[in-house]
Amino acid sequence: MNDVINDPAATPDARVAALRALVDEGMEFPEFTKESNNHIHTIYSFSPYTPSMACLKGRQAGLQVVGSVDHDSVGAAREMRDAGAILGMGVVTGFECRVMLHSLAEVEAGTAVFADRKLNNPDSVGVAYITVQGIPAGKRGEAEEFLRPIRERRLERTRRMAAAANQILADLGAPTFDFERDVVGISQYASGGTVTERHLLFAMSEALISGFGRGQALLDGLASMGLKLNDKLHETLGDETNRFLAYDLLGILKAEYLDRFYIQPDYLERGGELPDARTVVQFAHSLGAIPCYAYLGDVTASPTGDKKAEKFEDEFLDELVETLKDIGFPAITYMPPRNTPEQLARISELATEHGLIEVSGVDINQPRQVFSCPELGEDRFAHLNTSTWAMVAHETLSEHNPSLGLLSTDNPLAGLSLVDRTERYGAAGRKLVQGVDVGDVAADLIKE
């Protein structure tokens, strides 16, 4: 049964049916915790998990809410919602994408303040990762049309990078990989998914393992490439029995080697794949969705193993948050396990100061990661749980009635502060997952 649930070749309906059968057979689950995870990647970007399996893994971890944010894709959304409902979980769906923080006109005019600074993207300056979350089901088609040309152009840039990576492999005497078979072929591109750098690096990792071998032979080969490993990585990559070896090697290549063949993305207007932030924020609002800037902060140690120690937004965070507010971002998302208490306190204070919703999630894209986020059980993060449940309510209620979108200017509660509105929606989200009729929840929300 699990084989079907996590089979990328199966249809979404088949995976959901297999999950339903598993639950109907009496599969036991732990008690729900207070935790949630709004930042799960699935096979529609890069991940070892289908949407159904992502929901199942989340439920097995005790999560109350799961959220999908695949890169440049909403392909997971319907399956995620269906699987979550079977498991009695709240679900938030959306996508993650990269944007130029400033418009091309601002860059050309010399008024783009952050054009030459690293924001939250280790690979580029002036480029930011953002999420668009809580997309009403009826708006997925519009989101797909918006994202399709981005995916197409990203595919072609990745194809050019793959050619450069293969040249490196050939020079090392290692096997090369076939782009269509080993990169596109392991993606869901044909079904609305995205081909990412991680697909390329996974293919490169498997080629290196095939060419060098495992254990000491792999370590020697990596040393010949100029990769220097600390003791922990030396042990991990040298373990001949490591079943996650390709994923572990991918992380090292992304952090330490990708820049040798990385091709910088460019603006959509110049034939690239990146829209500017204001364009995406406005589009998100037109969908009735919630656009969020993804705070990274200076990195000392990466929980995902694919980021080296480096400085990002912290030195200019105050100015950046002001800019984000001006662009129209209503929310900031961040990952409590990734940052220090000082970083978390500061980003929370700035969000409060500028009236921004705080959203949480833990980036899931490889099999060593856990779905849980114990920090969300702490009282100091209670507001993050409230925001999560508010997005659950927002996504469902705005489908029922667009004026009930959390940020809708026609919202009957628009006179309330965003904090108070989020509190109301948080309570509504919990009712919806408990099975209360959406019409009754909507009526109670307005009446309270």
Coordinates of C-alpha atoms in Angstrom, one line a residue:
M1 CA 0.0 0.0 0.0
N2 CA 2.8 2.4 0.9
D3 CA 4.4 1.7 -2.4
V4 CA 1.4 3.1 -4.2
I5 CA 1.0 6.0 -1.8
N6 CA 4.6 7.1 -2.6
D7 CA 4.8 6.1 -6.3
P8 CA 5.5 9.1 -8.5
A9 CA 4.3 7.0 -11.5
A10 CA 0.9 6.4 -10.0
T11 CA -1.9 8.8 -10.6
P12 CA -2.9 11.2 -7.8
D13 CA -6.3 9.5 -7.5
A14 CA -4.6 6.1 -7.1
R15 CA -2.3 7.4 -4.4
V16 CA -5.2 9.0 -2.5
A17 CA -7.2 5.8 -2.8
A18 CA -4.3 3.8 -1.4
L19 CA -4.0 6.2 1.5
R20 CA -7.8 5.9 2.2
A21 CA -7.5 2.1 2.1
L22 CA -4.7 2.2 4.6
V23 CA -6.7 4.4 7.0
D24 CA -9.8 2.3 6.5
E25 CA -7.8 -0.8 7.5
G26 CA -7.2 0.8 10.9
M27 CA -3.7 2.2 10.7
E28 CA -2.8 3.7 14.1
F29 CA -1.5 7.2 14.5
P30 CA 0.0 9.1 17.4
E31 CA -1.9 11.9 19.2
F32 CA -1.9 15.2 17.4
T33 CA 0.7 17.7 18.7
K34 CA 0.4 21.4 18.5
E35 CA 2.8 21.3 15.5
S36 CA 2.4 22.1 11.8
N37 CA 4.6 22.4 8.8
N38 CA 3.7 24.8 6.0
H39 CA 6.8 24.4 3.9
I40 CA 6.8 20.8 2.5
H41 CA 8.1 20.1 -1.0
T42 CA 6.8 17.1 -2.9
I43 CA 7.7 15.3 -6.2
Y44 CA 6.3 18.3 -8.0
S45 CA 9.5 20.2 -7.2
F46 CA 12.2 18.1 -5.6
S47 CA 11.4 15.6 -2.8
P48 CA 11.3 11.9 -2.1
Y49 CA 7.6 12.3 -1.2
T50 CA 4.4 12.4 -3.2
P51 CA 1.7 14.7 -1.7
S52 CA -0.1 11.7 -0.2
M53 CA 3.1 10.4 1.4
A54 CA 4.0 13.9 2.6
C55 CA 0.6 14.1 4.4
L56 CA 1.0 10.6 5.8
K57 CA 4.6 11.4 7.1
G58 CA 3.2 14.5 8.6
R59 CA 0.4 12.7 10.4
Q60 CA 2.8 10.1 11.6
A61 CA 4.8 12.9 13.1
G62 CA 1.7 14.2 14.9
L63 CA 1.3 17.3 12.8
Q64 CA -2.1 19.0 12.8
V65 CA -1.5 20.9 9.6
V66 CA 0.6 20.3 6.5
G67 CA 1.3 22.7 3.7
S68 CA 2.8 22.3 0.2
V69 CA 5.0 24.9 -1.5
D70 CA 6.6 23.4 -4.5
H71 CA 8.9 25.5 -6.6
D72 CA 7.0 27.2 -9.4
S73 CA 4.2 24.6 -9.2
V74 CA 0.8 24.1 -7.7
G75 CA 0.7 20.5 -9.0
A76 CA 0.5 19.0 -5.5
A77 CA -2.4 21.1 -4.3
R78 CA -5.5 18.9 -5.0
E79 CA -3.8 15.7 -3.9
M80 CA -2.5 17.4 -0.8
R81 CA -6.0 18.6 0.2
D82 CA -7.6 15.2 -0.5
A83 CA -4.9 13.3 1.5
G84 CA -5.1 15.7 4.4
A85 CA -8.8 15.4 4.6
I86 CA -8.5 11.6 4.8
L87 CA -6.1 12.0 7.7
G88 CA -8.1 14.6 9.5
M89 CA -5.5 17.3 9.0
G90 CA -5.6 20.9 8.1
V91 CA -4.0 21.7 4.7
V92 CA -2.5 24.9 3.2
T93 CA -1.4 24.9 -0.4
G94 CA 0.6 27.2 -2.6
F95 CA 4.0 27.5 -4.3
E96 CA 7.4 28.9 -3.7
C97 CA 9.2 30.9 -6.4
R98 CA 12.3 33.1 -6.9
V99 CA 11.8 36.8 -7.7
M100 CA 13.9 39.8 -8.4
L101 CA 13.2 42.0 -5.4
H102 CA 13.1 45.1 -7.6
S103 CA 11.7 45.7 -11.0
L104 CA 13.9 45.9 -14.1
A105 CA 13.1 49.6 -14.4
E106 CA 14.3 50.2 -10.9
V107 CA 17.6 48.4 -11.6
E108 CA 18.1 50.3 -14.8
A109 CA 17.4 53.6 -13.1
G110 CA 19.8 52.8 -10.3
T111 CA 17.1 53.0 -7.6
A112 CA 17.1 49.2 -6.6
V113 CA 18.5 49.4 -3.1
F114 CA 19.1 45.6 -2.7
A115 CA 20.1 44.7 -6.2
D116 CA 23.7 44.0 -5.3
R117 CA 23.0 42.2 -1.9
K118 CA 22.3 38.6 -1.0
L119 CA 18.9 38.4 0.4
N120 CA 17.7 34.8 1.2
N121 CA 19.1 33.1 -1.9
P122 CA 22.6 31.6 -1.6
D123 CA 23.2 31.4 -5.3
S124 CA 22.3 35.0 -6.4
V125 CA 22.3 38.6 -5.3
G126 CA 19.1 40.7 -5.6
V127 CA 17.0 37.5 -5.8
A128 CA 14.6 36.4 -3.2
Y129 CA 12.6 33.3 -2.4
I130 CA 9.0 33.9 -1.6
T131 CA 6.0 31.8 -1.0
V132 CA 2.4 32.3 -2.1
Q133 CA 0.1 30.3 0.2
G134 CA -3.5 29.7 0.8
I135 CA -4.6 29.6 -2.8
P136 CA -8.3 29.0 -3.2
A137 CA -9.0 25.8 -5.2
G138 CA -10.8 27.7 -7.9
K139 CA -7.8 29.8 -8.6
R140 CA -5.3 27.0 -9.1
G141 CA -5.8 27.2 -12.9
E142 CA -4.8 30.9 -12.9
A143 CA -1.7 30.1 -10.8
E144 CA -0.7 27.3 -13.2
E145 CA -1.0 29.7 -16.2
F146 CA 1.2 32.2 -14.4
L147 CA 3.8 29.6 -13.4
R148 CA 4.0 27.7 -16.7
P149 CA 6.4 30.0 -18.6
I150 CA 8.6 30.3 -15.5
R151 CA 9.0 26.5 -15.5
E152 CA 9.7 26.4 -19.2
R153 CA 12.4 28.9 -19.0
R154 CA 13.9 27.4 -15.9
L155 CA 14.0 24.0 -17.7
E156 CA 16.1 25.5 -20.5
R157 CA 18.5 27.2 -18.1
T158 CA 18.9 23.9 -16.2
R159 CA 19.6 22.2 -19.5
R160 CA 22.5 24.5 -20.1
M161 CA 23.8 24.0 -16.6
A162 CA 23.6 20.2 -17.1
A163 CA 25.8 20.4 -20.2
A164 CA 28.4 22.3 -18.2
A165 CA 28.1 19.7 -15.3
N166 CA 28.5 16.9 -17.7
Q167 CA 31.7 18.4 -19.1
I168 CA 33.1 18.5 -15.6
L169 CA 32.2 14.8 -15.1
A170 CA 33.8 13.9 -18.5
D171 CA 37.0 15.7 -17.6
L172 CA 37.1 13.7 -14.3
G173 CA 36.6 10.5 -16.2
A174 CA 33.3 9.9 -14.5
P175 CA 30.1 8.8 -16.2
T176 CA 28.0 11.6 -17.6
F177 CA 24.2 11.7 -17.2
D178 CA 21.4 12.0 -19.8
F179 CA 19.4 15.2 -19.2
E180 CA 16.1 14.0 -20.4
R181 CA 16.3 10.6 -18.7
D182 CA 18.1 11.4 -15.5
V183 CA 17.0 14.9 -14.8
V184 CA 13.7 15.6 -16.5
G185 CA 12.8 11.9 -16.2
I186 CA 12.9 12.0 -12.4
S187 CA 10.7 15.1 -12.2
Q188 CA 7.0 15.7 -12.6
Y189 CA 7.6 18.2 -15.4
A190 CA 5.1 16.5 -17.7
S191 CA 2.4 16.8 -15.0
G192 CA 3.0 20.4 -14.0
G193 CA 6.0 20.0 -11.9
T194 CA 9.3 21.9 -12.0
V195 CA 12.8 20.8 -12.9
T196 CA 15.2 22.3 -10.3
E197 CA 18.9 22.5 -9.6
R198 CA 18.4 19.7 -7.2
H199 CA 17.2 17.3 -9.9
L200 CA 20.4 18.1 -11.8
L201 CA 22.6 17.7 -8.7
F202 CA 20.9 14.4 -7.9
A203 CA 21.8 13.1 -11.3
M204 CA 25.3 14.4 -11.0
S205 CA 25.6 12.7 -7.5
E206 CA 24.5 9.4 -8.9
A207 CA 27.0 9.7 -11.8
L208 CA 29.8 10.5 -9.3
I209 CA 28.9 7.5 -7.1
S210 CA 28.7 5.3 -10.2
G211 CA 32.0 6.5 -11.5
F212 CA 34.1 6.8 -8.3
G213 CA 32.4 4.0 -6.3
R214 CA 31.5 4.1 -2.6
G215 CA 33.5 4.5 0.6
Q216 CA 37.1 5.7 0.3
A217 CA 37.0 5.6 -3.5
L218 CA 34.2 8.2 -3.4
L219 CA 36.1 10.3 -0.8
D220 CA 39.2 10.2 -3.0
G221 CA 37.2 11.2 -6.1
L222 CA 35.6 14.1 -4.3
A223 CA 39.0 15.3 -3.1
S224 CA 40.2 15.2 -6.7
M225 CA 37.3 17.7 -7.5
G226 CA 38.6 20.1 -4.8
L227 CA 35.9 19.3 -2.3
K228 CA 37.0 19.6 1.3
L229 CA 34.9 17.7 3.8
N230 CA 34.7 18.2 7.6
D231 CA 34.9 15.1 9.8
K232 CA 31.2 14.6 10.0
L233 CA 30.7 14.7 6.2
H234 CA 33.8 12.6 5.7
E235 CA 32.1 9.9 7.8
T236 CA 28.7 10.3 6.2
L237 CA 29.9 10.2 2.6
G238 CA 32.5 7.5 3.3
D239 CA 29.8 5.1 4.7
E240 CA 29.4 2.4 2.1
T241 CA 26.0 1.4 3.5
N242 CA 24.6 5.0 3.5
R243 CA 21.2 4.6 1.8
F244 CA 20.8 8.4 1.5
L245 CA 24.2 8.9 -0.1
A246 CA 23.0 10.6 -3.3
Y247 CA 20.9 13.0 -1.2
D248 CA 23.8 13.7 1.1
L249 CA 26.2 14.3 -1.8
L250 CA 23.6 16.5 -3.5
G251 CA 23.7 18.8 -0.4
I252 CA 27.5 19.1 -0.5
L253 CA 27.5 19.8 -4.3
K254 CA 24.8 22.5 -3.8
A255 CA 26.7 24.2 -1.1
E256 CA 30.2 23.9 -2.3
Y257 CA 30.3 23.1 -6.0
L258 CA 27.2 24.4 -7.8
D259 CA 28.8 27.8 -8.5
R260 CA 31.3 26.2 -10.9
F261 CA 28.6 25.7 -13.5
Y262 CA 25.7 27.8 -12.2
I263 CA 24.0 30.1 -14.7
Q264 CA 22.4 33.1 -13.1
P265 CA 18.6 33.5 -13.8
D266 CA 17.4 36.7 -15.3
Y267 CA 14.3 38.8 -15.5
L268 CA 11.3 37.5 -17.5
E269 CA 11.4 40.6 -19.6
R270 CA 14.9 39.7 -20.7
G271 CA 14.1 36.1 -21.6
G272 CA 14.8 34.7 -18.1
E273 CA 12.5 33.1 -15.6
L274 CA 12.3 35.6 -12.8
P275 CA 9.3 38.0 -12.3
D276 CA 9.8 40.9 -9.9
A277 CA 8.5 40.8 -6.4
R278 CA 5.8 43.4 -6.8
T279 CA 4.4 41.6 -9.8
V280 CA 4.1 38.3 -7.9
V281 CA 2.6 40.0 -4.8
Q282 CA 0.0 41.7 -6.9
F283 CA -0.8 38.4 -8.7
A284 CA -1.1 36.6 -5.3
H285 CA -3.5 39.2 -4.1
S286 CA -5.6 38.8 -7.3
L287 CA -5.9 35.1 -6.5
G288 CA -6.9 35.9 -3.0
A289 CA -3.7 34.2 -1.7
I290 CA -1.1 35.2 0.9
P291 CA 2.4 36.2 -0.4
C292 CA 5.2 35.8 2.1
Y293 CA 8.8 36.8 2.1
A294 CA 10.9 33.8 3.4
Y295 CA 13.4 35.1 6.0
L296 CA 16.6 33.1 6.0
G297 CA 19.0 35.2 8.2
D298 CA 22.7 34.7 8.5
V299 CA 23.6 31.0 8.4
T300 CA 26.1 29.4 10.8
A301 CA 25.0 25.7 10.3
S302 CA 22.4 24.5 7.8
P303 CA 19.7 22.1 8.9
T304 CA 19.2 20.9 5.3
G305 CA 22.9 20.4 4.7
D306 CA 22.9 22.5 1.5
K307 CA 23.9 25.9 2.7
K308 CA 27.4 27.0 3.9
A309 CA 28.0 29.5 6.6
E310 CA 27.2 32.9 5.1
K311 CA 25.7 36.3 5.8
F312 CA 22.3 37.1 4.4
E313 CA 19.7 39.7 5.5
D314 CA 20.6 40.4 9.1
E315 CA 22.8 43.4 8.5
F316 CA 20.1 45.3 6.7
L317 CA 17.0 43.6 8.0
D318 CA 15.2 46.7 9.3
E319 CA 15.5 48.4 5.9
L320 CA 14.5 45.3 4.1
V321 CA 11.3 44.7 6.0
E322 CA 10.3 48.3 5.3
T323 CA 10.8 47.6 1.6
L324 CA 8.8 44.4 1.8
K325 CA 6.0 46.3 3.4
D326 CA 6.1 48.9 0.6
I327 CA 6.1 46.2 -2.1
G328 CA 2.9 44.8 -0.5
F329 CA 3.9 41.7 1.4
P330 CA 1.4 41.0 4.1
A331 CA 3.5 38.2 5.7
I332 CA 6.9 36.9 6.6
T333 CA 7.6 33.2 6.8
Y334 CA 10.5 31.7 8.7
M335 CA 11.7 28.4 10.1
P336 CA 12.2 28.3 13.9
P337 CA 14.7 25.4 13.9
R338 CA 17.0 27.3 11.5
N339 CA 17.6 30.5 13.4
T340 CA 18.9 31.6 16.8
P341 CA 16.6 32.9 19.5
E342 CA 18.0 36.4 18.8
Q343 CA 17.2 36.1 15.1
L344 CA 13.7 34.8 15.8
A345 CA 13.0 37.5 18.3
R346 CA 14.2 40.2 15.9
I347 CA 12.2 39.0 12.9
S348 CA 9.1 38.7 15.1
E349 CA 9.5 42.2 16.5
L350 CA 9.9 43.6 13.0
A351 CA 6.8 41.8 11.7
T352 CA 4.8 43.1 14.6
E353 CA 6.1 46.6 14.1
H354 CA 5.0 46.6 10.4
G355 CA 1.8 44.7 10.9
L356 CA 2.9 41.6 9.1
I357 CA 1.5 38.0 9.6
E358 CA 4.1 35.6 10.9
V359 CA 4.1 32.2 9.1
S360 CA 6.2 29.2 9.9
G361 CA 7.4 26.0 8.2
V362 CA 10.4 23.7 8.0
D363 CA 11.8 23.1 4.5
I364 CA 11.3 19.4 3.6
N365 CA 13.0 18.2 0.5
Q366 CA 15.2 15.2 1.4
P367 CA 14.7 12.0 3.4
R368 CA 16.8 12.7 6.4
Q369 CA 14.6 15.6 7.5
V370 CA 11.9 15.2 10.1
F371 CA 8.5 16.6 9.6
S372 CA 8.0 17.8 13.1
C373 CA 8.8 21.2 14.5
P374 CA 8.9 20.9 18.3
E375 CA 9.4 24.6 18.7
L376 CA 5.8 25.2 17.8
G377 CA 4.7 23.4 21.0
E378 CA 6.3 26.3 23.0
D379 CA 4.2 29.1 24.2
R380 CA 6.4 31.7 22.6
F381 CA 5.4 30.4 19.2
A382 CA 1.6 30.1 19.9
H383 CA 1.0 32.9 17.4
L384 CA 2.6 30.8 14.6
N385 CA 0.1 28.0 15.2
T386 CA -2.7 30.6 15.1
S387 CA -1.5 31.9 11.8
T388 CA -1.3 28.4 10.4
W389 CA -4.9 27.7 11.3
A390 CA -5.9 31.1 9.9
M391 CA -4.5 30.1 6.6
V392 CA -6.4 26.8 6.7
A393 CA -9.6 28.8 7.2
H394 CA -8.6 31.4 4.6
E395 CA -8.1 28.8 1.9
T396 CA -11.4 27.1 2.4
L397 CA -13.6 30.2 3.3
S398 CA -12.3 32.2 0.3
E399 CA -13.3 29.4 -2.0
H400 CA -16.7 29.4 -0.4
N401 CA -17.0 33.2 -0.6
P402 CA -14.1 35.4 -2.1
S403 CA -15.0 38.2 0.3
L404 CA -14.0 35.9 3.2
G405 CA -10.4 35.8 2.2
L406 CA -8.3 36.9 5.1
L407 CA -6.9 39.9 3.3
S408 CA -9.9 40.7 1.1
T409 CA -10.8 44.4 1.1
D410 CA -14.5 43.3 1.1
N411 CA -14.0 41.1 4.2
P412 CA -16.8 41.9 6.7
L413 CA -14.0 41.9 9.3
A414 CA -11.7 44.3 7.4
G415 CA -12.2 46.9 10.2
L416 CA -10.4 44.7 12.6
S417 CA -6.6 44.7 13.0
L418 CA -4.8 42.0 11.0
V419 CA -3.8 40.4 14.4
D420 CA -7.4 40.2 15.6
R421 CA -8.6 39.0 12.2
T422 CA -6.0 36.3 12.2
E423 CA -7.1 35.2 15.7
R424 CA -10.7 34.8 14.4
Y425 CA -9.6 32.9 11.4
G426 CA -7.4 30.6 13.5
A427 CA -10.4 29.5 15.5
A428 CA -12.4 29.1 12.3
G429 CA -9.7 26.8 10.8
R430 CA -9.9 24.4 13.8
K431 CA -13.7 24.2 13.4
L432 CA -13.4 23.4 9.7
V433 CA -11.0 20.5 10.4
Q434 CA -13.3 19.2 13.1
G435 CA -16.0 18.8 10.5
V436 CA -18.2 21.9 11.1
D437 CA -20.0 22.9 7.9
V438 CA -18.2 25.6 6.0
G439 CA -21.4 27.7 5.8
D440 CA -21.8 27.6 9.5
V441 CA -18.2 28.4 10.1
A442 CA -18.5 31.4 7.8
A443 CA -21.6 32.6 9.6
D444 CA -20.1 32.2 13.0
L445 CA -16.9 34.0 11.9
I446 CA -18.8 37.1 10.9
K447 CA -21.3 37.0 13.8
E448 CA -18.7 36.8 16.6

